[in-house]
């Protein structure tokens, strides 16, 4: 397969990569990535943007050669990659420092593994520590450092390797808002000053503003399975001015894409250079269609915030900023209100439907009725659970039964989250009860009685 061409300046090229993991039921496979094609060229900052679970970390690990693709190839400097990619270094969200080593020892670790002589190691480590603003802390231990300083060590440890491509996996998301803002700005300054210790940066993020701020190009990953939906060129002079109209338009546009899985990333929209068709496979069973993870409390809270806006309509980026909610937390709630027919999303705006307005303003009893009606209509998993319970003489069923069904379609952790979400919705709608001590679902007496009366 060496016939596959890579552009001459490509540092990393991903060609037709698929990745799947075996499912807990032992029979099927969970497709995490489908037909991924992308390139990182010399001299650019690329952001890989996608929601939680879209396979960003998996793709990054494949590019780093930490795990192999199930199908397809990765090329590093035009050559097929086997094993660990020596041309990259990684910065992790979790810092991943060794607590029993000092700052300097942590930074030197990778060089030691390369067999570099002690003096040179020391020299390069001190330079990297200096670059991230940690001079004076060389002999400190990680536990003495704040989160922001720990991540500075994380950067120094990657910088010292002078990789061609620096891979960053949500490097700012474990930090508080101010610290992450500060560190993000410094990384951007280093890059813009031309003193950055790598030729290119690939940053994985779920934060739209972060992608637009740092990157020259934002590649957008869709979910289930992870696939490239297209890319948006950030046609702004560096450093990207957040207050400019163009910045806001780009953020708005990416919100529009991220809130509409069906929207095609087309050339008529701002500055698109490529697109890939998306086809949503028809779900095989009511349990195969994943629910967005949002609690009823979050759903009604969001609707109440939107209804206070003129015409029950809100701009999504502004809404996110107003309520200080991360995109990753906001989007599942938006998905839920759309799925339930309480709102519609288009052009970066969210607009309540009549039912949504009714739900947000009516009494608690009637809002439960509305929720039940909408959930039964739009959430096959819920109606299927109710039907199963109705078919049982005991009107109850072990939770395990439903978890096993979910295990056929999701990794176990995700199956448990799906179950927790559907139970939250079903309980609120009073469609069924969940007894945690017995780990059973059962029909509430009223529903059960209504069913029994039927012929
Ligand atoms: P992201 O970084 O975009 O949040 P990940 O790449 O971490 O997404 O995960 C994508 C999906 O792949 C998730 O549903 C996750 O549960 C699944 N996954 C990741 N690694 C494994 C693994 N080793 N085994 C099984 N499933 C995995
Ligand atoms: Mg991740």
XYZ file of C-alpha atoms and ligand atoms in Angstrom:
483
model
C 0.000 0.000 0.000
C 2.973 2.345 -0.474
C 1.214 3.754 -3.522
C -0.719 6.118 -1.250
C 0.734 9.579 -1.749
C 1.354 12.042 1.022
C 2.017 15.746 0.365
C 5.743 16.560 0.490
C 5.422 18.825 3.537
C 3.195 16.387 5.441
C 4.567 15.496 8.860
C 1.695 13.207 9.773
C -0.774 11.758 7.292
C -3.705 9.587 8.306
C -5.131 7.503 5.479
C -8.433 5.658 5.587
C -8.077 4.867 9.245
C -10.758 2.860 11.007
C -10.686 1.853 14.646
C -12.984 -0.459 16.544
C -12.870 -2.059 19.953
C -14.510 -5.343 20.962
C -17.827 -4.906 22.790
C -18.442 -6.307 26.275
C -20.951 -8.828 24.898
C -17.976 -10.504 23.213
C -19.706 -10.738 19.840
C -19.769 -7.323 18.267
C -17.428 -4.410 17.806
C -17.745 -0.765 18.708
C -16.698 1.491 15.829
C -14.884 4.477 17.253
C -13.368 5.924 14.072
C -14.539 5.557 10.485
C -12.485 6.317 7.400
C -10.369 9.113 8.833
C -8.222 11.051 6.388
C -6.213 14.008 7.579
C -2.799 15.599 7.322
C -0.641 17.762 9.543
C 1.752 19.871 7.497
C 4.891 21.679 8.546
C 4.333 25.123 10.005
C 0.677 24.876 10.960
C -1.455 24.629 14.066
C -4.339 22.208 13.573
C -7.218 21.757 15.998
C -9.136 18.502 16.089
C -12.537 19.458 17.441
C -15.242 17.048 18.484
C -17.561 16.216 21.277
C -16.663 13.994 24.149
C -16.590 10.381 22.941
C -16.088 11.247 19.266
C -12.737 9.446 19.246
C -10.319 12.392 19.452
C -7.986 10.815 21.995
C -8.092 7.510 20.153
C -7.092 9.230 16.902
C -4.280 11.101 18.635
C -2.968 7.886 20.158
C -3.051 6.245 16.730
C -0.997 9.130 15.296
C 1.456 8.812 18.176
C 1.766 5.119 17.365
C 0.612 4.137 20.858
C -2.184 1.986 19.442
C -2.540 0.592 15.925
C -5.483 1.414 13.628
C -7.854 -1.487 12.861
C -7.613 -0.550 9.181
C -5.704 2.073 7.233
C -2.317 3.653 7.695
C -0.493 6.464 9.402
C 2.482 8.063 7.665
C 5.123 9.977 9.547
C 7.331 12.086 7.270
C 5.876 10.189 4.337
C 6.910 6.799 5.708
C 4.447 4.213 7.048
C 4.436 4.266 10.822
C 5.187 1.105 12.787
C 5.153 1.310 16.568
C 5.755 4.496 18.542
C 6.051 7.691 16.504
C 9.439 9.187 17.380
C 8.636 12.447 15.599
C 5.945 13.505 18.069
C 5.629 14.353 21.744
C 2.417 14.456 23.708
C 0.931 16.771 26.320
C -1.873 15.152 28.300
C -4.888 16.654 30.032
C -3.951 14.840 33.230
C -0.322 16.130 33.291
C 0.897 12.546 33.910
C 3.961 13.552 35.960
C 5.890 11.092 38.089
C 5.345 12.274 41.688
C 8.642 10.913 43.025
C 10.755 12.845 40.501
C 11.611 16.555 40.619
C 10.565 18.949 37.872
C 13.934 18.612 36.207
C 13.994 14.819 36.476
C 10.494 14.649 35.009
C 11.596 16.816 32.097
C 14.804 14.810 31.524
C 13.065 11.450 31.591
C 12.385 11.228 27.844
C 15.964 12.234 26.999
C 17.334 9.646 29.370
C 15.271 7.025 27.560
C 16.985 8.161 24.331
C 20.353 7.547 25.951
C 21.463 11.191 25.816
C 24.572 12.053 27.869
C 23.943 13.626 31.263
C 25.324 17.100 30.583
C 23.400 17.556 27.372
C 20.230 16.291 29.068
C 20.667 18.834 31.829
C 21.324 21.657 29.422
C 18.277 20.896 27.291
C 15.997 20.367 30.286
C 16.991 23.709 31.821
C 16.298 25.426 28.516
C 12.837 23.855 28.287
C 12.049 24.669 31.919
C 13.061 28.257 31.218
C 10.831 28.396 28.145
C 7.719 27.476 30.138
C 8.531 30.001 32.862
C 9.440 27.520 35.585
C 13.029 28.536 36.313
C 13.574 28.381 40.042
C 11.364 25.300 40.361
C 13.824 22.770 38.903
C 14.126 20.807 42.126
C 10.476 21.072 43.223
C 8.292 17.976 43.346
C 4.941 17.844 41.510
C 2.972 17.933 44.772
C 4.437 21.362 45.529
C 3.084 22.773 42.259
C -0.300 24.229 41.311
C -2.253 22.672 38.432
C -1.057 25.337 36.038
C 2.576 24.782 37.006
C 2.188 21.019 36.681
C 0.959 21.493 33.155
C 3.928 23.776 32.477
C 6.094 20.791 33.388
C 3.941 18.733 31.014
C 4.808 21.192 28.249
C 8.514 21.313 29.160
C 8.686 17.525 29.073
C 7.304 17.544 25.527
C 9.330 20.604 24.389
C 12.623 19.093 25.488
C 12.199 16.321 22.914
C 12.034 18.966 20.149
C 9.460 16.893 18.275
C 8.360 17.673 14.737
C 4.759 17.695 15.847
C 3.526 18.514 19.325
C 0.338 16.579 20.087
C -1.837 18.032 22.812
C -4.877 16.243 24.207
C -7.137 18.845 25.834
C -4.128 20.289 27.669
C -6.000 23.154 29.307
C -9.237 21.474 30.305
C -8.149 20.281 33.760
C -7.210 23.843 34.739
C -9.404 26.613 36.110
C -10.596 29.280 33.668
C -7.958 31.913 34.443
C -5.028 29.512 34.537
C -6.035 27.887 31.276
C -6.529 31.273 29.638
C -3.082 32.342 30.793
C -1.287 29.203 29.646
C -3.155 29.106 26.325
C -2.082 32.700 25.683
C 1.544 31.874 26.442
C 1.578 28.897 24.095
C 0.073 31.109 21.388
C 2.706 33.803 22.045
C 5.532 31.276 21.770
C 4.126 30.006 18.493
C 3.594 33.484 17.040
C 7.096 34.554 18.057
C 8.549 31.712 15.996
C 10.379 30.280 18.990
C 8.218 27.221 19.367
C 10.215 24.014 19.795
C 8.191 22.029 17.235
C 7.323 22.523 13.565
C 3.607 21.946 13.980
C 0.978 21.618 16.662
C -2.022 19.325 16.689
C -4.372 20.145 19.519
C -7.393 18.044 20.448
C -10.178 20.049 22.000
C -13.925 20.101 22.608
C -13.794 23.866 23.107
C -14.807 25.767 19.972
C -13.319 29.132 21.008
C -10.040 27.450 21.928
C -9.827 25.845 18.494
C -10.548 29.103 16.672
C -8.110 30.994 18.892
C -5.131 28.664 18.511
C -5.491 26.944 15.164
C -4.917 27.816 11.535
C -7.326 25.048 10.602
C -10.067 23.330 12.615
C -10.932 19.776 11.650
C -14.397 18.850 12.910
C -15.088 15.300 14.011
C -18.621 13.955 14.072
C -19.639 11.246 16.549
C -20.870 7.655 16.472
C -18.606 6.696 14.849
C -15.963 9.409 14.805
C -15.616 10.749 11.281
C -14.225 13.890 9.686
C -17.128 16.184 8.833
C -14.980 18.838 7.259
C -12.578 21.575 8.125
C -12.741 25.290 8.643
C -9.807 27.512 7.787
C -9.278 30.232 10.366
C -8.515 33.053 7.991
C -7.432 35.557 10.625
C -4.030 37.155 11.159
C -2.206 35.703 14.172
C -2.741 36.178 17.032
C -6.460 35.647 16.478
C -8.411 38.591 17.835
C -11.363 37.226 19.785
C -13.196 40.530 19.588
C -13.154 40.679 15.783
C -16.373 40.052 13.846
C -14.664 37.378 11.780
C -13.645 35.478 14.934
C -17.240 35.546 16.151
C -18.569 34.491 12.749
C -16.211 31.508 12.670
C -17.211 30.478 16.206
C -20.892 30.839 15.279
C -20.417 28.772 12.162
C -18.672 25.944 14.011
C -21.424 25.962 16.652
C -23.920 25.551 13.824
C -22.040 22.520 12.535
C -21.589 20.993 15.985
C -25.270 21.354 16.919
C -26.508 19.835 13.650
C -25.150 16.401 12.829
C -26.985 16.591 9.488
C -25.664 19.958 8.377
C -23.244 19.552 5.523
C -20.044 21.481 5.894
C -20.396 23.304 2.584
C -18.390 25.760 0.568
C -21.109 28.417 0.771
C -20.395 28.810 4.461
C -17.314 30.707 5.576
C -14.038 29.450 4.202
C -14.508 25.731 3.904
C -11.921 23.790 2.006
C -13.278 20.288 2.134
C -16.255 18.230 3.084
C -17.094 14.622 3.590
C -20.604 13.240 3.256
C -22.214 12.016 6.441
C -24.701 9.233 6.424
C -26.422 8.281 9.633
C -26.855 4.527 9.790
C -30.375 3.370 10.620
C -30.352 2.109 14.213
C -30.992 -1.592 14.448
C -32.740 -1.568 17.789
C -34.235 1.002 20.165
C -31.133 0.515 22.298
C -28.717 1.291 19.455
C -29.727 4.941 19.242
C -27.603 6.712 21.842
C -29.271 9.213 24.156
C -27.504 12.517 24.758
C -26.357 12.596 28.361
C -28.434 15.254 30.015
C -30.434 15.175 33.220
C -34.024 16.384 33.278
C -32.922 19.120 35.693
C -30.480 20.435 33.111
C -33.057 20.183 30.335
C -35.712 22.188 32.154
C -33.127 24.636 33.483
C -31.945 25.390 29.967
C -35.500 25.815 28.663
C -36.245 28.270 31.454
C -33.180 30.319 30.554
C -34.108 30.435 26.889
C -37.734 31.377 27.492
C -36.584 34.505 29.281
C -34.996 35.695 26.036
C -36.989 37.710 23.462
C -39.171 35.389 21.322
C -37.881 32.355 23.243
C -34.768 32.429 21.062
C -31.094 32.560 22.004
C -27.691 32.688 20.325
C -25.871 29.508 21.378
C -22.323 30.909 21.835
C -23.742 33.793 23.869
C -25.890 31.416 25.911
C -22.834 29.257 26.652
C -20.886 32.291 27.765
C -23.734 33.652 29.887
C -24.203 30.468 31.862
C -20.466 29.605 31.884
C -21.134 26.112 30.616
C -18.512 24.209 28.638
C -19.583 23.278 25.118
C -19.164 19.658 26.057
C -21.779 20.029 28.777
C -24.083 22.350 26.859
C -24.349 20.397 23.605
C -25.828 17.206 25.115
C -28.516 19.316 26.800
C -29.248 21.068 23.507
C -29.407 17.688 21.763
C -31.897 16.514 24.362
C -34.249 19.479 24.031
C -34.166 19.033 20.245
C -34.687 15.267 20.482
C -37.669 15.807 22.775
C -39.170 18.388 20.426
C -38.854 21.239 22.922
C -36.618 23.363 20.708
C -35.098 23.699 17.275
C -31.544 24.623 16.494
C -30.388 26.429 13.378
C -27.691 28.912 12.358
C -26.182 28.894 15.830
C -29.517 29.838 17.435
C -31.813 27.804 19.633
C -35.540 28.503 19.408
C -38.203 27.003 21.666
C -41.113 25.179 20.010
C -44.668 25.715 21.245
C -44.431 22.557 23.334
C -41.087 23.740 24.692
C -42.572 27.085 25.710
C -45.483 25.295 27.316
C -43.116 22.926 29.171
C -41.019 25.813 30.479
C -43.936 27.840 31.799
C -46.562 25.388 32.982
C -47.122 23.658 36.335
C -44.866 20.835 37.425
C -47.645 18.271 36.957
C -48.413 19.318 33.422
C -44.737 19.601 32.541
C -44.322 15.964 33.603
C -47.228 15.053 31.287
C -45.614 16.961 28.432
C -42.247 15.351 29.088
C -43.842 11.875 29.153
C -45.694 12.513 25.900
C -42.600 13.828 24.123
C -40.320 11.142 25.507
C -42.613 8.270 24.479
C -42.908 9.766 21.018
C -39.237 10.505 20.430
C -37.185 8.147 22.556
C -37.596 4.552 21.371
C -35.425 3.258 24.227
C -37.912 4.580 26.788
C -40.987 3.191 25.091
C -39.245 -0.140 24.638
C -38.410 -0.370 28.347
C -42.006 0.457 29.270
C -43.252 -2.171 26.847
C -40.935 -4.813 28.283
C -42.149 -4.019 31.816
C -45.766 -4.201 30.686
C -45.205 -7.631 29.215
C -43.982 -9.008 32.544
C -46.573 -10.286 34.967
C -44.548 -8.876 37.862
C -44.429 -5.521 36.056
C -40.738 -5.411 36.897
C -37.410 -6.415 35.471
C -33.785 -6.614 36.622
C -31.732 -3.603 35.539
C -29.085 -6.039 34.281
C -31.434 -7.147 31.557
C -31.407 -3.660 30.010
C -27.695 -3.194 30.641
C -27.031 -6.406 28.717
C -29.044 -5.046 25.807
C -27.031 -1.822 25.906
C -23.764 -3.769 26.146
C -24.462 -5.016 22.619
C -24.003 -1.520 21.272
C -21.733 0.407 23.623
C -18.561 -0.052 25.656
C -19.642 -0.984 29.176
C -18.987 2.417 30.713
C -21.094 4.072 28.017
C -23.812 1.426 28.446
C -24.007 2.375 32.122
C -24.249 6.055 31.277
C -26.996 5.340 28.741
C -28.870 3.403 31.391
C -28.462 6.170 33.977
C -29.798 8.726 31.492
C -32.812 6.693 30.412
C -33.643 5.940 34.058
C -33.444 9.649 34.914
C -35.825 10.531 32.086
C -38.189 7.609 32.760
C -38.436 8.348 36.465
C -39.146 11.998 35.902
C -41.844 11.112 33.384
C -43.204 8.600 35.953
C -43.035 5.913 33.286
C -41.195 3.565 35.614
C -39.498 3.409 38.990
C -35.997 2.267 39.771
C -35.184 0.512 43.026
C -31.440 0.920 43.515
C -31.176 -1.578 46.391
C -32.783 -4.331 44.315
C -31.403 -2.948 41.059
C -34.799 -3.394 39.413
C -37.042 -1.295 37.208
C -40.788 -1.539 37.765
C -43.949 0.125 36.594
C -45.445 2.573 39.063
C -48.722 1.325 40.528
C -50.849 3.684 38.483
C -49.307 2.698 35.192
C -49.379 -0.983 36.168
C -53.048 -0.732 37.145
C -53.915 0.972 33.873
C -52.197 -1.816 31.987
C -53.902 -4.576 33.999
C -57.303 -3.138 33.245
C -56.746 -3.489 29.550
C -58.343 -6.560 27.984
P -12.765 11.569 23.004
O -11.324 11.768 23.292
O -13.243 12.253 21.757
O -13.647 11.928 24.174
P -12.088 8.757 23.020
O -11.149 8.563 21.879
O -11.509 8.829 24.365
O -13.027 10.023 22.718
O -13.144 7.574 23.030
C -14.037 7.354 21.957
C -14.863 6.139 22.254
O -14.042 4.990 22.214
C -15.503 6.159 23.624
O -16.828 5.703 23.516
C -14.661 5.220 24.443
O -15.442 4.583 25.407
C -14.178 4.230 23.386
N -12.868 3.671 23.728
C -11.706 4.349 23.800
N -10.679 3.524 24.124
C -11.228 2.292 24.260
C -10.707 0.992 24.592
N -9.396 0.798 24.833
N -11.578 -0.037 24.631
C -12.891 0.139 24.375
N -13.441 1.324 24.051
C -12.632 2.385 23.993
Mg -10.325 12.516 24.913
